[in-house]
mmCIF file of C-alpha atoms and ligand atoms in Angstrom:
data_model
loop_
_atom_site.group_PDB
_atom_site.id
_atom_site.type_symbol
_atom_site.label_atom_id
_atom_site.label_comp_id
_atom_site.label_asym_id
_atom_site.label_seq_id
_atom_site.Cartn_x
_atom_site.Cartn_y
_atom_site.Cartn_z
ATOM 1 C CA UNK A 1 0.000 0.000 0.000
ATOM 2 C CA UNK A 2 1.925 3.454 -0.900
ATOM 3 C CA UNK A 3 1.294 6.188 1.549
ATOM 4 C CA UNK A 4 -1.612 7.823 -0.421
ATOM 5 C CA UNK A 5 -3.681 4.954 -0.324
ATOM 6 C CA UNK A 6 -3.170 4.516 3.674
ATOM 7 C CA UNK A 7 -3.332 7.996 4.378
ATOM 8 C CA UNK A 8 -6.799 7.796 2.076
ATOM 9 C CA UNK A 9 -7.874 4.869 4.673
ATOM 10 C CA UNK A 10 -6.913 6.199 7.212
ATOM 11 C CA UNK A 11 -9.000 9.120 6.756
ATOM 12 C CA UNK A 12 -12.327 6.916 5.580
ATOM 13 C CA UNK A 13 -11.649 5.105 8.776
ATOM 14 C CA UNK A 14 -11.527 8.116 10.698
ATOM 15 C CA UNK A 15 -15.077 9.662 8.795
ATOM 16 C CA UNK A 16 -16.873 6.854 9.016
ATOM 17 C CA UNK A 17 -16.048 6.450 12.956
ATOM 18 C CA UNK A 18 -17.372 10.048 13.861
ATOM 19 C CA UNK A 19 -19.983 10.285 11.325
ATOM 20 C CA UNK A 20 -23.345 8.531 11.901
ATOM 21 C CA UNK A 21 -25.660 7.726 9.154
ATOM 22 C CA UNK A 22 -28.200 10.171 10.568
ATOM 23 C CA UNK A 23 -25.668 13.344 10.884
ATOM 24 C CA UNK A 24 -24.683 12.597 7.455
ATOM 25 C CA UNK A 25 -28.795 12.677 6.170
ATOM 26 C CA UNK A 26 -29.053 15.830 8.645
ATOM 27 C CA UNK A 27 -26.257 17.645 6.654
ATOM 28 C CA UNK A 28 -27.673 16.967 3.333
ATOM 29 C CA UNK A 29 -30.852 17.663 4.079
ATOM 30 C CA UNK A 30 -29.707 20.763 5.456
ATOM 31 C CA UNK A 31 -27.531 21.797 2.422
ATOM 32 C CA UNK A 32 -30.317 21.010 -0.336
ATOM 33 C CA UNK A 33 -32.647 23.109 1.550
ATOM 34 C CA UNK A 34 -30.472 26.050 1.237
ATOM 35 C CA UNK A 35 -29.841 25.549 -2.116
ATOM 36 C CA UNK A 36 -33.349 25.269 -3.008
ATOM 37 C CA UNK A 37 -34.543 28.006 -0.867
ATOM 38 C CA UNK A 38 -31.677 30.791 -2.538
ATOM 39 C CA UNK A 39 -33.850 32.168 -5.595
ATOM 40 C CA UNK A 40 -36.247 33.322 -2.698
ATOM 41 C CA UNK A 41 -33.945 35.395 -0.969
ATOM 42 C CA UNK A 42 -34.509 39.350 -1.813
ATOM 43 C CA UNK A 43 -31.147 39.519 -3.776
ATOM 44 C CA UNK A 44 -31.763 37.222 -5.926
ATOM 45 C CA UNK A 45 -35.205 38.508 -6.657
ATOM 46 C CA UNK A 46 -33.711 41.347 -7.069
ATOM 47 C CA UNK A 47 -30.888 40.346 -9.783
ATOM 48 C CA UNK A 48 -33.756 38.700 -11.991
ATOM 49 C CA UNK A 49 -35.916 41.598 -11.996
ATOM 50 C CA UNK A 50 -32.542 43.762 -13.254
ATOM 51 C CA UNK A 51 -32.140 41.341 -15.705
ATOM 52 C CA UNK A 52 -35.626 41.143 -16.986
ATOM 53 C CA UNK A 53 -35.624 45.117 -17.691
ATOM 54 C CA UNK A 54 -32.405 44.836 -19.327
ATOM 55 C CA UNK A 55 -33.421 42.190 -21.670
ATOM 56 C CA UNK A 56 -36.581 45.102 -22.746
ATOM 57 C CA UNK A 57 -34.537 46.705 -25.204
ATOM 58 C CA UNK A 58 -37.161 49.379 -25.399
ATOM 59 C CA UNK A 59 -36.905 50.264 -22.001
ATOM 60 C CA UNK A 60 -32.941 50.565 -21.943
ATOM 61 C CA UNK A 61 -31.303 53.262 -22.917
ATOM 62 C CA UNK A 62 -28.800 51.730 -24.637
ATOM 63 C CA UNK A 63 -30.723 49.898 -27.277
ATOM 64 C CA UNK A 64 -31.659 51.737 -30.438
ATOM 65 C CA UNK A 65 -35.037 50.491 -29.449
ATOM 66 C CA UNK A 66 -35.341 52.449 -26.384
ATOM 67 C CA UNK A 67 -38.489 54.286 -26.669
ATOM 68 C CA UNK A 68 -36.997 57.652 -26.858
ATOM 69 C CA UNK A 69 -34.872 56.631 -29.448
ATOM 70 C CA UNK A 70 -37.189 57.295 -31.770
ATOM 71 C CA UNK A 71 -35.991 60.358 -33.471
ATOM 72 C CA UNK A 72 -32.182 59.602 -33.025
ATOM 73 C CA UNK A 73 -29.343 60.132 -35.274
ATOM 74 C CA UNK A 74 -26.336 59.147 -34.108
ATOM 75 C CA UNK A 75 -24.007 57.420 -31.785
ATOM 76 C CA UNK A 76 -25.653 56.714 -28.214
ATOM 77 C CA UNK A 77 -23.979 58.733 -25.221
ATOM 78 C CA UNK A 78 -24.782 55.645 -22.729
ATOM 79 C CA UNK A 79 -22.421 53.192 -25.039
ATOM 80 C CA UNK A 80 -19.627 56.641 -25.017
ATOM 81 C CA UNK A 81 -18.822 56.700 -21.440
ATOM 82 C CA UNK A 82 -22.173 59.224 -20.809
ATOM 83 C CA UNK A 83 -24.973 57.928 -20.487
ATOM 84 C CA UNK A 84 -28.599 58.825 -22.509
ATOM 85 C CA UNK A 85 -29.420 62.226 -20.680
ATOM 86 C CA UNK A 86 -25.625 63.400 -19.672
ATOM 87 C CA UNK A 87 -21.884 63.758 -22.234
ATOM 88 C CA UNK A 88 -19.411 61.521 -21.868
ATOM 89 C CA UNK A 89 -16.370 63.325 -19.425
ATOM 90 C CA UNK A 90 -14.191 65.680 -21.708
ATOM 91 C CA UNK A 91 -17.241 66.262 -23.761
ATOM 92 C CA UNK A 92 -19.098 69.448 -24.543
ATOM 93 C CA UNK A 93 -22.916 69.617 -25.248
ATOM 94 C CA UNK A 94 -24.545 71.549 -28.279
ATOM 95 C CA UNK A 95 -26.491 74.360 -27.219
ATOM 96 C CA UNK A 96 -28.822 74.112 -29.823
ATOM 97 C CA UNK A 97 -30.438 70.777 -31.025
ATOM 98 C CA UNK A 98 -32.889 68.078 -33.038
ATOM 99 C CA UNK A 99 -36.532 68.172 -30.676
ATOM 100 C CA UNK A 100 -38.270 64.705 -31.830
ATOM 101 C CA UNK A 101 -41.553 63.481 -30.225
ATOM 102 C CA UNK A 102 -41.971 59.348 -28.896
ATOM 103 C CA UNK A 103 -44.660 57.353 -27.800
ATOM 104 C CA UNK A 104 -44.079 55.984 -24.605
ATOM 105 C CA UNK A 105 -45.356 52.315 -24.921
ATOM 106 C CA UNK A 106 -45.755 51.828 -21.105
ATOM 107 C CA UNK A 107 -48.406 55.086 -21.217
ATOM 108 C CA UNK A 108 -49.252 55.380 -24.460
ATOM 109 C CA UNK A 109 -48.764 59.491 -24.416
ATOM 110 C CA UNK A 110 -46.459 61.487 -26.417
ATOM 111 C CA UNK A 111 -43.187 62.565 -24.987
ATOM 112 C CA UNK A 112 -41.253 65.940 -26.281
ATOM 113 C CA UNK A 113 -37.569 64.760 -26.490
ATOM 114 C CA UNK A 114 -34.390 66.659 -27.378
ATOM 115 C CA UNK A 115 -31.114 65.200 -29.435
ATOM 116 C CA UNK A 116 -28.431 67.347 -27.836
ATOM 117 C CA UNK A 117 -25.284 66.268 -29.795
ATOM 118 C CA UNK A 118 -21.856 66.008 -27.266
ATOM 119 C CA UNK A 119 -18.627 67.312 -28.817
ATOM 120 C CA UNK A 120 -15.368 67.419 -28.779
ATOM 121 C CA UNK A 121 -14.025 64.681 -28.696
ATOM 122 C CA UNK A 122 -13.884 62.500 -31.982
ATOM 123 C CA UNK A 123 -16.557 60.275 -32.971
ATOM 124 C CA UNK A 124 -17.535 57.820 -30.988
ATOM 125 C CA UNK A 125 -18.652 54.943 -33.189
ATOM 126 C CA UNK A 126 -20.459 52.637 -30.726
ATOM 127 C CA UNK A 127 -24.051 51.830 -30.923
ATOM 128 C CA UNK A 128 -25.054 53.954 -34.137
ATOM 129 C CA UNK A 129 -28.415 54.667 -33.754
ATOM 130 C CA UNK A 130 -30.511 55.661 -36.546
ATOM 131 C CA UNK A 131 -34.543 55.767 -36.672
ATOM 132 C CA UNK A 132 -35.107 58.637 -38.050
ATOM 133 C CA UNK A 133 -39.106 59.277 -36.913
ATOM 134 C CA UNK A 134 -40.565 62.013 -38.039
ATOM 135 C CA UNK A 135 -36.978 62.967 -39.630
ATOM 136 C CA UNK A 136 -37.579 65.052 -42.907
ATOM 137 C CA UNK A 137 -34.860 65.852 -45.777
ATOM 138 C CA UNK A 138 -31.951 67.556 -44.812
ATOM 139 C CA UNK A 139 -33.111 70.723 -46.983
ATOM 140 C CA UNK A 140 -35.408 71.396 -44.607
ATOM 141 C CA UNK A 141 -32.718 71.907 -42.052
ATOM 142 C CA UNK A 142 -35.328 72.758 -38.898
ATOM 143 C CA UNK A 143 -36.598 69.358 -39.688
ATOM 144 C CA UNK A 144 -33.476 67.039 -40.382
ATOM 145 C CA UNK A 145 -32.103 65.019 -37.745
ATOM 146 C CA UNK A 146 -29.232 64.674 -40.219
ATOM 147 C CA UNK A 147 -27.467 67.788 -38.683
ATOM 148 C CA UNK A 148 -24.193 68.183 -36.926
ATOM 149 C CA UNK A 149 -25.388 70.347 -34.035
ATOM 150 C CA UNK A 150 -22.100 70.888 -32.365
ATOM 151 C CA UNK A 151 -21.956 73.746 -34.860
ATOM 152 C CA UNK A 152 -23.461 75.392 -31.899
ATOM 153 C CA UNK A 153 -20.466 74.646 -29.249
ATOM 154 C CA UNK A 154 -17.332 75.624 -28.563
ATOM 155 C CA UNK A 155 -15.695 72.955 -31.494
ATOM 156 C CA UNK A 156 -18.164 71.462 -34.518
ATOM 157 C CA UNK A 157 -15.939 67.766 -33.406
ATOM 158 C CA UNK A 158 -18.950 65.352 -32.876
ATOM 159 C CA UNK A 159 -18.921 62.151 -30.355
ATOM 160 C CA UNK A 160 -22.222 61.380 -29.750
ATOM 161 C CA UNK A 161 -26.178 62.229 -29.067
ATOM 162 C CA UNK A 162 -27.941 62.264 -25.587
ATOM 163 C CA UNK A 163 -31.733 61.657 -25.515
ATOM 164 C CA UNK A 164 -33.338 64.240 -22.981
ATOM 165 C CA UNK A 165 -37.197 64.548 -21.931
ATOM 166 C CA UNK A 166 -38.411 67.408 -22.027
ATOM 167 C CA UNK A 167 -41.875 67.228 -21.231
ATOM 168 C CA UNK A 168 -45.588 65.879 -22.541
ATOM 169 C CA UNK A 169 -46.235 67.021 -26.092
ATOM 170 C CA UNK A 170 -49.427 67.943 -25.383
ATOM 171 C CA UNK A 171 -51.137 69.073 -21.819
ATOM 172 C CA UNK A 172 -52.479 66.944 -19.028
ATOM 173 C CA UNK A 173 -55.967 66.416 -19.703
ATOM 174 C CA UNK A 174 -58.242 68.668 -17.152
HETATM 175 N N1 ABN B 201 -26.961 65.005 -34.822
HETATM 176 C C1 ABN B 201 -26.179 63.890 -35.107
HETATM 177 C C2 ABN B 201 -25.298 64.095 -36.298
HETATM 178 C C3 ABN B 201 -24.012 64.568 -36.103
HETATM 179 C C4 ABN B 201 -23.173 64.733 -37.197
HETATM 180 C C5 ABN B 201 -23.658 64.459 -38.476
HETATM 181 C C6 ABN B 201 -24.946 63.984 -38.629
HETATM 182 C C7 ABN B 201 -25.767 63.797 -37.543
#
């Protein structure tokens, strides 16, 4: 016998001397419960209903989908290091902008939402975004999301397009 296999006896010898047959049921018992009884604990609940609203590409930002994507045209702040309402650090927003209107699906009402363009910094090329609703040619400048509006900041070098909401389109019923 080399010394593996006697120190392997020696410590089956040693288990099965201290360990009764009903401890060893108790313990399992014990362990499966836990197992089983994990998905109800709150932070678990909690990491499936994060997961459930992330897989909703119309409800995250970061999808083209996103409802108040609708009108976009352009690279999406949240995939540039910003995120849909704020510029990515190092980043400048346009003073003037593209003003698009969405449906919000979970309301059904219409949403006023602004296209501020962030620049800069040079483009960022992550998640390009284009839906265009609403979006008429580009001769009819007032109307074209097609538009590099960092010609209103401090440098015409654009990185990417927030998504801000600005309000109901039309007033709250009386
Ligand atoms: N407003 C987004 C954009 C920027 C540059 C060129 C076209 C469109």
């Amino acid at each position: 016998m080399n010394r593996f296999d006697r120190w392997f006896a020696h410590a089956s010898r040693h288990v099965a001397r201290h360990t009764s047959r009903r401890s060893f049921l108790t313990l399992l018992g014990a362990s499966l419960a836990g197992v089983s009884g994990f998905p109800v604990l709150p932070v678990a609940r909690a990491a499936e209903q994060r997961g459930s609203a992330a897989a909703d590409p119309v409800q995250d930002p970061n999808h083209c989908e996103y409802w108040r994507n609708c009108g976009m045209d352009g690279f999406l702040c949240g995939c540039c290091g910003g995120s849909s309402t704020s510029c990515p650090p190092g980043t400048e927003m346009a003073k003037t902008t593209w003003i698009g209107t969405c449906r919000d699906p979970s309301d059904g009402r219409d949403y006023i939402i602004a296209y501020n363009d962030c620049c800069g910094m040079s483009t960022c090329n992550r998640c390009m975004c284009g839906r265009h609703e609403g979006d008429r040619p580009i001769y009819y400048p007032a109307k074209s999301n097609n538009v590099n509006w960092c010609a209103s900041a401090s440098t015409n070098v654009y990185h990417c397009t927030t998504t801000l909401l600005l309000g109901l389109s039309e007033p709250e019923p009386p």
